[in-house]
Tab-separated table of C-alpha atoms (C1' of nucleotides) in Angstrom:
chain	number	residue	atom	x	y	z
A	197	UNK	CA	7.150	13.937	3.585
A	198	UNK	CA	5.922	13.937	7.134
A	199	UNK	CA	4.016	16.875	8.538
A	200	UNK	CA	6.277	17.100	11.560
A	201	UNK	CA	9.849	18.071	10.781
A	202	UNK	CA	12.053	15.326	12.180
A	203	UNK	CA	15.252	17.289	11.671
A	204	UNK	CA	14.555	20.028	14.197
A	205	UNK	CA	14.942	18.853	17.752
A	206	UNK	CA	11.559	18.625	19.442
A	207	UNK	CA	10.792	20.351	22.745
A	208	UNK	CA	10.187	18.225	25.810
A	209	UNK	CA	6.451	18.534	25.318
A	210	UNK	CA	6.687	17.555	21.683
A	211	UNK	CA	8.791	14.521	22.552
A	212	UNK	CA	6.216	13.384	25.077
A	213	UNK	CA	3.422	13.792	22.563
A	214	UNK	CA	5.221	12.094	19.683
A	215	UNK	CA	6.138	9.205	21.916
A	216	UNK	CA	2.603	8.870	23.268
A	217	UNK	CA	1.032	8.747	19.818
A	218	UNK	CA	3.519	6.298	18.375
A	219	UNK	CA	3.292	3.996	21.398
A	220	UNK	CA	-0.472	4.083	21.244
A	221	UNK	CA	-0.344	3.183	17.572
A	222	UNK	CA	1.939	0.237	18.278
A	223	UNK	CA	-0.386	-0.853	21.044
A	224	UNK	CA	-3.416	-0.718	18.771
A	225	UNK	CA	-1.593	-2.468	15.944
A	226	UNK	CA	-1.088	-5.410	18.247
A	227	UNK	CA	-4.832	-5.508	18.856
A	228	UNK	CA	-6.547	-4.944	15.540
A	229	UNK	CA	-5.951	-4.376	11.826
A	230	UNK	CA	-4.697	-0.965	10.791
A	231	UNK	CA	-7.778	-0.147	8.696
A	232	UNK	CA	-9.959	-0.558	11.750
A	233	UNK	CA	-7.932	1.947	13.740
A	234	UNK	CA	-9.183	5.511	13.597
A	235	UNK	CA	-7.900	8.812	14.829
A	236	UNK	CA	-10.600	9.217	17.453
A	237	UNK	CA	-9.628	5.915	18.989
A	238	UNK	CA	-5.941	6.759	19.122
A	239	UNK	CA	-6.649	10.080	20.804
A	240	UNK	CA	-9.027	8.544	23.301
A	241	UNK	CA	-6.493	5.901	24.266
A	242	UNK	CA	-3.621	8.293	24.941
A	243	UNK	CA	-5.800	11.131	26.254
A	244	UNK	CA	-5.015	13.773	23.717
A	245	UNK	CA	-7.633	15.773	21.852
A	246	UNK	CA	-7.911	15.267	18.116
A	247	UNK	CA	-6.574	18.760	17.551
A	248	UNK	CA	-3.249	17.714	19.029
A	249	UNK	CA	-3.059	14.715	16.746
A	250	UNK	CA	-3.496	16.953	13.737
A	251	UNK	CA	-0.847	19.310	15.089
A	252	UNK	CA	1.660	16.569	14.403
A	253	UNK	CA	0.266	14.305	11.731
A	254	UNK	CA	-1.684	14.719	8.523
A	255	UNK	CA	-3.525	11.479	9.125
A	256	UNK	CA	-2.962	8.022	10.516
A	257	UNK	CA	-0.724	7.147	7.576
A	258	UNK	CA	1.554	9.967	8.590
A	259	UNK	CA	1.641	8.600	12.110
A	260	UNK	CA	2.445	5.088	10.949
A	261	UNK	CA	5.278	6.512	8.931
A	262	UNK	CA	6.640	8.110	12.088
A	263	UNK	CA	6.289	4.754	13.824
A	264	UNK	CA	8.491	3.151	11.194
A	265	UNK	CA	10.975	5.959	11.634
A	266	UNK	CA	11.138	5.270	15.351
A	267	UNK	CA	11.440	1.551	14.831
A	268	UNK	CA	14.143	1.795	12.197
A	269	UNK	CA	16.303	4.481	13.767
A	270	UNK	CA	18.933	1.931	14.694
A	271	UNK	CA	19.527	0.428	11.286
A	272	UNK	CA	21.454	3.372	9.929
A	273	UNK	CA	25.024	2.607	8.914
A	274	UNK	CA	27.608	5.326	9.508
A	275	UNK	CA	30.549	5.841	7.221
A	276	UNK	CA	29.170	3.289	4.841
A	277	UNK	CA	31.039	4.918	1.994
A	278	UNK	CA	34.300	3.471	3.302
A	279	UNK	CA	33.084	-0.070	2.777
A	280	UNK	CA	32.842	-2.255	-0.288
A	281	UNK	CA	29.381	-2.583	-1.891
A	282	UNK	CA	29.253	-6.270	-1.082
A	283	UNK	CA	29.992	-5.587	2.570
A	284	UNK	CA	27.399	-2.849	2.874
A	285	UNK	CA	24.700	-5.104	1.478
A	286	UNK	CA	25.470	-7.797	4.005
A	287	UNK	CA	25.832	-5.360	6.894
A	288	UNK	CA	22.514	-3.754	6.090
A	289	UNK	CA	20.890	-7.161	5.870
A	290	UNK	CA	22.301	-8.018	9.289
A	291	UNK	CA	20.953	-4.800	10.771
A	292	UNK	CA	17.498	-5.700	9.500
A	293	UNK	CA	17.902	-9.241	10.766
A	294	UNK	CA	18.723	-7.790	14.195
A	295	UNK	CA	15.822	-5.376	13.999
A	296	UNK	CA	13.329	-8.148	13.397
A	297	UNK	CA	14.862	-10.442	15.963
A	298	UNK	CA	14.854	-7.738	18.617
A	299	UNK	CA	11.259	-6.813	17.921
A	300	UNK	CA	9.866	-10.239	17.213
A	301	UNK	CA	7.028	-9.981	19.724
A	302	UNK	CA	5.806	-6.761	18.178
A	303	UNK	CA	6.174	-8.117	14.672
A	304	UNK	CA	4.264	-11.272	15.509
A	305	UNK	CA	1.484	-9.314	17.185
A	306	UNK	CA	1.133	-7.037	14.186
A	307	UNK	CA	1.059	-9.995	11.828
A	308	UNK	CA	-1.776	-11.561	13.791
A	309	UNK	CA	-4.073	-8.755	12.729
A	310	UNK	CA	-2.525	-7.454	9.547
A	311	UNK	CA	-2.224	-9.510	6.393
A	312	UNK	CA	1.221	-9.992	4.969
A	313	UNK	CA	1.480	-7.991	1.748
A	314	UNK	CA	-1.405	-5.947	3.065
A	315	UNK	CA	-1.233	-2.202	3.120
A	316	UNK	CA	0.267	-1.881	6.560
A	317	UNK	CA	3.022	-4.457	6.304
A	318	UNK	CA	3.865	-3.187	2.849
A	319	UNK	CA	4.274	0.322	4.155
A	320	UNK	CA	6.888	-0.930	6.595
A	321	UNK	CA	8.881	-2.976	4.124
A	322	UNK	CA	8.682	-0.126	1.639
A	323	UNK	CA	10.100	2.160	4.285
A	324	UNK	CA	13.028	-0.163	4.880
A	325	UNK	CA	13.559	-0.761	1.187
A	326	UNK	CA	13.768	2.964	0.723
A	327	UNK	CA	16.388	3.290	3.431
A	328	UNK	CA	18.431	0.577	1.787
A	329	UNK	CA	18.008	2.215	-1.571
A	330	UNK	CA	19.302	5.600	-0.442
A	331	UNK	CA	22.299	4.074	1.280
A	332	UNK	CA	23.267	1.804	-1.597
A	333	UNK	CA	22.923	4.664	-4.072
A	334	UNK	CA	25.642	6.556	-2.222
A	335	UNK	CA	27.902	3.585	-1.729
A	336	UNK	CA	27.646	2.068	-5.198
A	337	UNK	CA	28.561	5.492	-6.539
A	338	UNK	CA	30.103	5.302	-9.950
A	339	UNK	CA	30.845	1.614	-9.949
A	340	UNK	CA	30.277	-0.345	-13.098
A	341	UNK	CA	28.040	-3.387	-13.378
A	342	UNK	CA	26.534	-5.387	-16.192
A	343	UNK	CA	23.403	-3.315	-15.673
A	344	UNK	CA	22.857	0.399	-14.882
A	345	UNK	CA	23.849	1.320	-11.332
A	346	UNK	CA	20.396	2.470	-10.293
A	347	UNK	CA	18.932	-0.797	-11.467
A	348	UNK	CA	21.517	-2.712	-9.486
A	349	UNK	CA	20.729	-0.610	-6.423
A	350	UNK	CA	17.006	-1.341	-6.856
A	351	UNK	CA	17.798	-4.995	-7.214
A	352	UNK	CA	19.935	-5.201	-4.101
A	353	UNK	CA	17.480	-3.360	-1.884
A	354	UNK	CA	14.572	-5.388	-3.225
A	355	UNK	CA	16.351	-8.669	-2.736
A	356	UNK	CA	17.357	-7.893	0.824
A	357	UNK	CA	13.813	-6.992	1.740
A	358	UNK	CA	12.530	-10.045	-0.089
A	359	UNK	CA	14.678	-12.235	2.074
A	360	UNK	CA	13.718	-10.418	5.262
A	361	UNK	CA	10.050	-10.835	4.400
A	362	UNK	CA	10.626	-14.487	3.649
A	363	UNK	CA	12.273	-15.149	6.972
A	364	UNK	CA	10.365	-12.944	9.389
A	365	UNK	CA	6.992	-12.258	7.807
A	366	UNK	CA	6.402	-15.527	6.002
A	367	UNK	CA	8.048	-17.096	9.022
A	368	UNK	CA	10.578	-19.416	7.416
A	369	UNK	CA	13.097	-19.777	10.212
A	370	UNK	CA	16.535	-19.289	8.744
A	371	UNK	CA	19.880	-18.870	10.419
A	372	UNK	CA	21.954	-15.862	9.651
A	373	UNK	CA	24.532	-17.975	7.849
A	374	UNK	CA	21.935	-19.681	5.702
A	375	UNK	CA	20.392	-16.313	4.942
A	376	UNK	CA	23.761	-14.993	3.820
A	377	UNK	CA	24.044	-17.924	1.478
A	378	UNK	CA	20.597	-17.309	0.006
A	379	UNK	CA	21.451	-13.656	-0.384
A	380	UNK	CA	24.602	-14.489	-2.275
A	381	UNK	CA	22.763	-16.880	-4.553
A	382	UNK	CA	19.924	-14.459	-5.309
A	383	UNK	CA	22.292	-11.592	-5.946
A	384	UNK	CA	24.374	-13.801	-8.186
A	385	UNK	CA	27.572	-13.472	-6.205
A	386	UNK	CA	29.986	-15.445	-8.401
A	387	UNK	CA	32.066	-16.649	-5.456
A	388	UNK	CA	29.123	-18.207	-3.728
A	389	UNK	CA	27.099	-19.570	-6.569
A	390	UNK	CA	29.744	-21.298	-8.620
A	391	UNK	CA	31.799	-22.798	-5.815
A	392	UNK	CA	29.080	-25.039	-4.505
A	393	UNK	CA	31.175	-28.201	-4.697
A	394	UNK	CA	33.903	-27.099	-2.295
A	395	UNK	CA	31.535	-26.236	0.523
A	396	UNK	CA	30.550	-29.354	2.332
A	397	UNK	CA	27.762	-27.824	4.344
A	398	UNK	CA	24.601	-27.709	2.357
A	399	UNK	CA	21.789	-25.451	3.516
A	400	UNK	CA	19.069	-27.653	4.875
A	401	UNK	CA	15.734	-26.063	4.376
A	402	UNK	CA	13.332	-28.136	6.367
A	403	UNK	CA	9.915	-27.878	4.801
A	404	UNK	CA	7.647	-25.338	6.531
B	230	UNK	CA	-11.122	-10.463	-2.531
B	231	UNK	CA	-13.350	-8.223	-4.570
B	232	UNK	CA	-16.958	-7.630	-3.605
B	233	UNK	CA	-18.176	-8.465	-7.084
B	234	UNK	CA	-17.637	-12.073	-8.118
B	235	UNK	CA	-15.628	-11.987	-11.322
B	236	UNK	CA	-16.124	-15.686	-12.001
B	237	UNK	CA	-19.847	-15.575	-12.624
B	238	UNK	CA	-20.634	-14.043	-15.970
B	239	UNK	CA	-22.265	-10.660	-15.519
B	240	UNK	CA	-25.589	-9.758	-17.135
B	241	UNK	CA	-25.667	-7.095	-19.790
B	242	UNK	CA	-26.655	-4.465	-17.276
B	243	UNK	CA	-23.876	-5.440	-14.913
B	244	UNK	CA	-21.373	-5.328	-17.751
B	245	UNK	CA	-22.473	-1.826	-18.658
B	246	UNK	CA	-22.150	-0.689	-15.065
B	247	UNK	CA	-18.781	-2.315	-14.418
B	248	UNK	CA	-17.413	-0.845	-17.617
B	249	UNK	CA	-18.753	2.607	-16.827
B	250	UNK	CA	-17.191	2.702	-13.385
B	251	UNK	CA	-13.816	1.396	-14.474
B	252	UNK	CA	-13.655	3.765	-17.441
B	253	UNK	CA	-14.574	6.671	-15.223
B	254	UNK	CA	-11.849	5.708	-12.793
B	255	UNK	CA	-9.267	5.568	-15.576
B	256	UNK	CA	-10.472	8.941	-16.804
B	257	UNK	CA	-10.116	10.485	-13.354
B	258	UNK	CA	-6.717	8.883	-12.788
B	259	UNK	CA	-5.472	10.731	-15.838
B	260	UNK	CA	-6.661	13.987	-14.275
B	261	UNK	CA	-5.762	13.893	-10.615
B	262	UNK	CA	-4.075	11.826	-7.902
B	263	UNK	CA	-5.954	8.805	-6.641
B	264	UNK	CA	-6.250	10.130	-3.070
B	265	UNK	CA	-8.116	13.163	-4.346
B	266	UNK	CA	-10.695	11.033	-6.125
B	267	UNK	CA	-13.789	10.224	-4.121
B	268	UNK	CA	-16.801	8.055	-4.657
B	269	UNK	CA	-19.199	10.954	-5.066
B	270	UNK	CA	-17.120	12.302	-7.890
B	271	UNK	CA	-16.956	9.001	-9.722
B	272	UNK	CA	-20.715	8.553	-9.501
B	273	UNK	CA	-21.405	12.083	-10.632
B	274	UNK	CA	-19.161	11.675	-13.658
B	275	UNK	CA	-20.728	8.459	-14.932
B	276	UNK	CA	-24.254	9.297	-13.793
B	277	UNK	CA	-24.823	6.484	-11.371
B	278	UNK	CA	-26.086	6.972	-7.841
B	279	UNK	CA	-23.769	6.081	-5.009
B	280	UNK	CA	-25.951	3.139	-4.112
B	281	UNK	CA	-25.065	1.498	-7.408
B	282	UNK	CA	-21.378	1.989	-6.782
B	283	UNK	CA	-21.673	0.198	-3.469
B	284	UNK	CA	-23.641	-2.594	-5.163
B	285	UNK	CA	-20.441	-3.515	-6.942
B	286	UNK	CA	-17.540	-2.258	-4.902
B	287	UNK	CA	-16.642	-2.033	-1.242
B	288	UNK	CA	-14.807	1.232	-1.786
B	289	UNK	CA	-12.602	2.969	-4.306
B	290	UNK	CA	-9.766	0.546	-3.591
B	291	UNK	CA	-12.020	-2.286	-4.654
B	292	UNK	CA	-12.776	-0.438	-7.862
B	293	UNK	CA	-9.123	0.223	-8.591
B	294	UNK	CA	-8.482	-3.463	-8.120
B	295	UNK	CA	-11.121	-4.191	-10.730
B	296	UNK	CA	-9.430	-1.670	-13.003
B	297	UNK	CA	-6.176	-3.585	-12.740
B	298	UNK	CA	-8.062	-6.780	-13.471
B	299	UNK	CA	-9.459	-5.261	-16.653
B	300	UNK	CA	-6.099	-3.875	-17.676
B	301	UNK	CA	-4.198	-7.096	-17.039
B	302	UNK	CA	-6.669	-9.571	-18.500
B	303	UNK	CA	-4.451	-10.118	-21.505
B	304	UNK	CA	-1.262	-11.059	-19.734
B	305	UNK	CA	-2.420	-14.508	-18.712
B	306	UNK	CA	-0.356	-17.359	-20.105
B	307	UNK	CA	-2.222	-20.535	-21.028
B	308	UNK	CA	-0.667	-23.942	-20.684
B	309	UNK	CA	2.334	-22.427	-18.983
B	310	UNK	CA	2.998	-25.718	-17.247
B	311	UNK	CA	4.262	-27.181	-20.501
B	312	UNK	CA	7.091	-24.677	-20.695
B	313	UNK	CA	10.439	-24.518	-18.965
B	314	UNK	CA	10.730	-22.129	-15.994
B	315	UNK	CA	13.208	-19.961	-17.817
B	316	UNK	CA	10.875	-19.616	-20.765
B	317	UNK	CA	7.873	-18.755	-18.640
B	318	UNK	CA	9.769	-15.971	-16.907
B	319	UNK	CA	10.758	-14.409	-20.189
B	320	UNK	CA	7.341	-14.871	-21.748
B	321	UNK	CA	5.653	-13.260	-18.790
B	322	UNK	CA	8.104	-10.395	-18.915
B	323	UNK	CA	7.302	-9.913	-22.587
B	324	UNK	CA	3.586	-9.852	-21.871
B	325	UNK	CA	4.128	-7.095	-19.351
B	326	UNK	CA	6.387	-5.260	-21.762
B	327	UNK	CA	3.579	-5.431	-24.334
B	328	UNK	CA	1.017	-4.333	-21.774
B	329	UNK	CA	2.945	-1.199	-20.905
B	330	UNK	CA	3.790	-0.433	-24.508
B	331	UNK	CA	0.177	-0.791	-25.605
B	332	UNK	CA	-1.080	1.407	-22.789
B	333	UNK	CA	1.711	3.924	-22.670
B	334	UNK	CA	-0.560	6.981	-22.945
B	335	UNK	CA	-2.636	5.846	-20.007
B	336	UNK	CA	0.446	4.981	-17.978
B	337	UNK	CA	2.047	8.334	-18.673
B	338	UNK	CA	-1.115	10.193	-17.756
B	339	UNK	CA	-1.443	8.314	-14.494
B	340	UNK	CA	2.199	8.986	-13.651
B	341	UNK	CA	1.683	12.705	-14.156
B	342	UNK	CA	-0.572	12.809	-11.115
B	343	UNK	CA	0.475	9.791	-9.099
B	344	UNK	CA	3.916	9.439	-7.579
B	345	UNK	CA	5.947	6.448	-8.525
B	346	UNK	CA	6.138	4.136	-5.518
B	347	UNK	CA	3.048	5.885	-4.257
B	348	UNK	CA	0.071	3.954	-3.102
B	349	UNK	CA	-1.688	3.810	-6.420
B	350	UNK	CA	1.205	2.779	-8.616
B	351	UNK	CA	2.263	0.254	-6.010
B	352	UNK	CA	-1.161	-1.314	-6.008
B	353	UNK	CA	-0.819	-1.925	-9.732
B	354	UNK	CA	2.667	-3.391	-9.637
B	355	UNK	CA	1.661	-5.498	-6.650
B	356	UNK	CA	-1.252	-6.816	-8.646
B	357	UNK	CA	1.031	-7.834	-11.486
B	358	UNK	CA	3.648	-9.257	-9.145
B	359	UNK	CA	0.941	-11.397	-7.617
B	360	UNK	CA	-0.115	-12.703	-11.008
B	361	UNK	CA	3.469	-13.606	-11.778
B	362	UNK	CA	3.852	-15.228	-8.406
B	363	UNK	CA	0.836	-17.518	-8.813
B	364	UNK	CA	1.892	-18.569	-12.261
B	365	UNK	CA	5.512	-19.256	-11.365
B	366	UNK	CA	4.467	-21.235	-8.315
B	367	UNK	CA	2.627	-23.680	-10.535
B	368	UNK	CA	5.307	-23.874	-13.168
B	369	UNK	CA	8.322	-24.157	-10.895
B	370	UNK	CA	6.510	-26.981	-9.194
B	371	UNK	CA	8.907	-29.343	-7.514
B	372	UNK	CA	12.072	-28.128	-9.156
B	373	UNK	CA	15.225	-27.783	-7.089
B	374	UNK	CA	17.232	-24.641	-6.718
B	375	UNK	CA	19.984	-23.447	-4.438
B	376	UNK	CA	17.256	-21.774	-2.414
B	377	UNK	CA	13.735	-22.874	-1.465
B	378	UNK	CA	11.329	-22.889	-4.379
B	379	UNK	CA	8.962	-20.298	-2.909
B	380	UNK	CA	11.847	-17.942	-2.346
B	381	UNK	CA	12.960	-18.411	-5.930
B	382	UNK	CA	9.430	-17.723	-7.115
B	383	UNK	CA	9.320	-14.553	-5.030
B	384	UNK	CA	12.635	-13.507	-6.440
B	385	UNK	CA	11.676	-14.059	-10.058
B	386	UNK	CA	8.373	-12.214	-9.811
B	387	UNK	CA	10.000	-9.351	-7.896
B	388	UNK	CA	12.815	-9.021	-10.385
B	389	UNK	CA	10.523	-8.979	-13.383
B	390	UNK	CA	8.434	-6.250	-11.851
B	391	UNK	CA	11.541	-4.372	-10.806
B	392	UNK	CA	12.675	-4.284	-14.392
B	393	UNK	CA	9.252	-3.276	-15.682
B	394	UNK	CA	9.141	-0.433	-13.170
B	395	UNK	CA	12.621	0.618	-14.170
B	396	UNK	CA	11.763	0.778	-17.851
B	397	UNK	CA	8.213	2.087	-17.896
B	398	UNK	CA	7.680	3.891	-14.605
B	399	UNK	CA	11.119	5.331	-14.053
B	400	UNK	CA	11.160	5.826	-17.813
B	401	UNK	CA	14.510	4.349	-18.722
B	402	UNK	CA	13.932	3.471	-22.364
B	403	UNK	CA	15.201	-0.027	-22.921
B	404	UNK	CA	14.826	-2.321	-25.886
B	405	UNK	CA	13.325	-5.711	-25.368
B	406	UNK	CA	16.659	-7.359	-26.150
B	407	UNK	CA	18.539	-5.227	-23.660
B	408	UNK	CA	15.838	-5.896	-21.074
B	409	UNK	CA	16.218	-9.628	-21.609
B	410	UNK	CA	19.924	-9.258	-20.968
B	411	UNK	CA	19.343	-7.295	-17.756
B	412	UNK	CA	16.835	-9.883	-16.661
B	413	UNK	CA	19.314	-12.679	-17.214
B	414	UNK	CA	22.006	-10.842	-15.272
B	415	UNK	CA	19.750	-10.007	-12.341
B	416	UNK	CA	18.378	-13.522	-12.144
B	417	UNK	CA	21.886	-14.903	-12.318
B	418	UNK	CA	21.343	-16.932	-15.432
B	419	UNK	CA	24.669	-18.771	-15.663
B	420	UNK	CA	24.731	-18.752	-19.456
B	421	UNK	CA	24.422	-15.009	-19.687
B	422	UNK	CA	26.377	-13.587	-16.783
B	423	UNK	CA	29.826	-15.059	-16.929
B	424	UNK	CA	30.551	-18.503	-18.192
B	425	UNK	CA	33.283	-19.099	-15.675
B	426	UNK	CA	32.784	-22.775	-14.946
B	427	UNK	CA	30.855	-24.698	-17.518
B	428	UNK	CA	30.839	-27.586	-15.079
B	429	UNK	CA	27.995	-26.291	-12.968
B	430	UNK	CA	26.114	-29.369	-12.014
B	431	UNK	CA	23.318	-28.658	-9.626
B	432	UNK	CA	23.384	-30.631	-6.414
B	433	UNK	CA	20.017	-32.174	-5.867
B	434	UNK	CA	18.302	-30.994	-2.747
B	435	UNK	CA	16.356	-33.407	-0.667
B	436	UNK	CA	14.305	-30.725	1.017
B	437	UNK	CA	10.516	-30.478	0.710
C	186	DG	C1'	-46.469	-12.387	-21.382
C	187	DT	C1'	-45.768	-12.918	-17.033
C	188	DA	C1'	-43.064	-14.329	-13.046
C	189	DT	C1'	-38.624	-13.761	-10.896
C	190	DA	C1'	-34.137	-12.846	-10.154
C	191	DG	C1'	-30.959	-9.389	-10.865
C	192	DG	C1'	-29.989	-4.739	-11.119
C	193	DT	C1'	-31.055	0.343	-10.093
C	194	DT	C1'	-32.493	4.211	-7.496
C	195	DA	C1'	-33.861	7.732	-3.706
C	196	DT	C1'	-33.293	8.717	0.686
C	197	DA	C1'	-31.695	8.800	5.269
C	198	DC	C1'	-28.311	8.050	8.948
C	199	DA	C1'	-24.367	7.371	12.102
C	200	DA	C1'	-19.648	7.844	12.138
C	201	DG	C1'	-15.216	9.473	10.826
C	202	DT	C1'	-12.166	13.050	8.500
C	203	DG	C1'	-9.608	17.131	8.055
C	204	DT	C1'	-9.645	22.206	8.724
C	205	DA	C1'	-10.073	26.482	11.157
C	206	DT	C1'	-10.092	29.586	14.982
C	207	DA	C1'	-9.221	31.501	19.227
C	208	DA	C1'	-7.963	31.038	23.824
C	209	DG	C1'	-5.144	28.809	27.105
C	210	DT	C1'	-0.658	26.603	28.973
C	211	DA	C1'	4.207	24.928	28.921
C	212	DT	C1'	8.946	25.528	27.585
C	213	DA	C1'	13.531	27.464	26.444
C	214	DG	C1'	16.657	31.200	26.326
C	215	DT	C1'	18.062	35.353	28.089
D	186	DA	C1'	11.738	35.800	36.314
D	187	DC	C1'	10.178	37.350	31.867
D	188	DT	C1'	9.041	36.883	27.365
D	189	DA	C1'	8.590	35.011	22.900
D	190	DT	C1'	7.700	30.862	20.985
D	191	DA	C1'	5.957	26.417	20.811
D	192	DC	C1'	2.492	23.435	22.069
D	193	DT	C1'	-2.306	22.200	23.761
D	194	DT	C1'	-7.091	22.478	23.933
D	195	DA	C1'	-12.270	23.279	23.044
D	196	DT	C1'	-15.330	23.802	19.745
D	197	DA	C1'	-17.493	23.969	15.445
D	198	DC	C1'	-18.098	22.990	10.550
D	199	DA	C1'	-18.323	21.032	5.909
D	200	DC	C1'	-17.613	16.943	3.822
D	201	DT	C1'	-16.953	11.894	2.820
D	202	DT	C1'	-17.900	7.201	3.981
D	203	DG	C1'	-20.323	2.965	4.281
D	204	DT	C1'	-24.771	0.860	5.500
D	205	DA	C1'	-29.646	0.099	5.390
D	206	DT	C1'	-34.201	0.106	3.466
D	207	DA	C1'	-37.782	0.029	0.407
D	208	DA	C1'	-39.447	1.001	-4.011
D	209	DC	C1'	-38.731	0.623	-8.634
D	210	DC	C1'	-37.049	-1.029	-13.339
D	211	DT	C1'	-35.532	-4.827	-16.807
D	212	DA	C1'	-33.740	-8.830	-18.877
D	213	DT	C1'	-34.155	-13.791	-19.209
D	214	DA	C1'	-36.629	-18.194	-18.887
D	215	DC	C1'	-40.731	-20.655	-18.663
DNA sequence: GTATAGGTTATACAAGTGTATAAGTATAGT
DNA sequence: ACTATACTTATACACTTGTATAACCTATAC
């Protein structure tokens, strides 16, 4: 749980401050690894005293969490409960695909200084996985699978993030259509896996 | 990469010291959350000066990594390359199942103070996922799937760890047999899920 | 048994962290 | 415009971190 309550609407001053800190963090992330960034530096760069930083955040991890919140605000799906599980999974994947496409410069910059599967990148993917998890939990409701619902929810959110990591963090360029195919295969969608023969177009994964 | 080189065989003194620090860490983990543990405390408890700690470890994260190494030494599979992919996945799962069963007291104690999906627990599951990943990469070699090999490797290691987390960290008691079934379903094993078309002949991919 | 790595220890230091307090300033609602 | 509330700031403190240095033990090999 973040120190600053995101539910209450912030005053103008608070908005300015929150924005300044998160932007500064993004700026620094594009310049150096997260572990090398310290609170003093952040405050110096955006001209706020340390006391102000600690008014809003417990520590830099709290700030980074807010950064992910800002970045991922757009991926929320409204009225998801009126859709079929299968649809929601694909829609959520597409939202993430958009998110990474629309922020590719930032993502690339961050990856230049922060190891994939390192602490920082993990914290972001965990954040997104969590979002997926919460949403799927609601949508999958009381449906019945061959495995417990919660396990299926875990599996779907994990697999989506796995694929996103594969494409955008491990940088394996993949079209949306191809990605959908992979997703179907990994999630064991019977329609997609078994009916390979009828589809003429084979996914062509060009090495590296 | 750890500060201390695990490949060279340690002298008797080094063994004593490494053991002392890792045991102390395990002891503290059973008492309080990882973030609340600091280097001073560890050194005080096992009667080594801080200087000695920093002879061996960069920081407490380095030590925890060594702890996972100690804990997971037994899960290595020898001559895995002579087995079929399917077998290796199940064998590795069983090793992890054993690991968690044999160390259930420790695991439970750690979970009392450290949130699931928190930093500490994640670092452990990541460690194990990495082990799985390396092993599967070798074994899966140049096999052909409906998706790129590396993606399939990612998926298998993720799914195994997902199931282990589900059973032992989220504490959903599951027999080994049941777990094997879940695993087969999640990995889309055609034999186990639904034997719709027995004529599934894999198209051979020409990709790298 | 003595040389020599390898390991241990005491001590000191610069830097960063998180908390607390009290005084000052901006903002929103009436 | 006034006032209560929310936010900002300066300052200070106790504590942890990681590094450096130099002296001191101790196991192994010759």
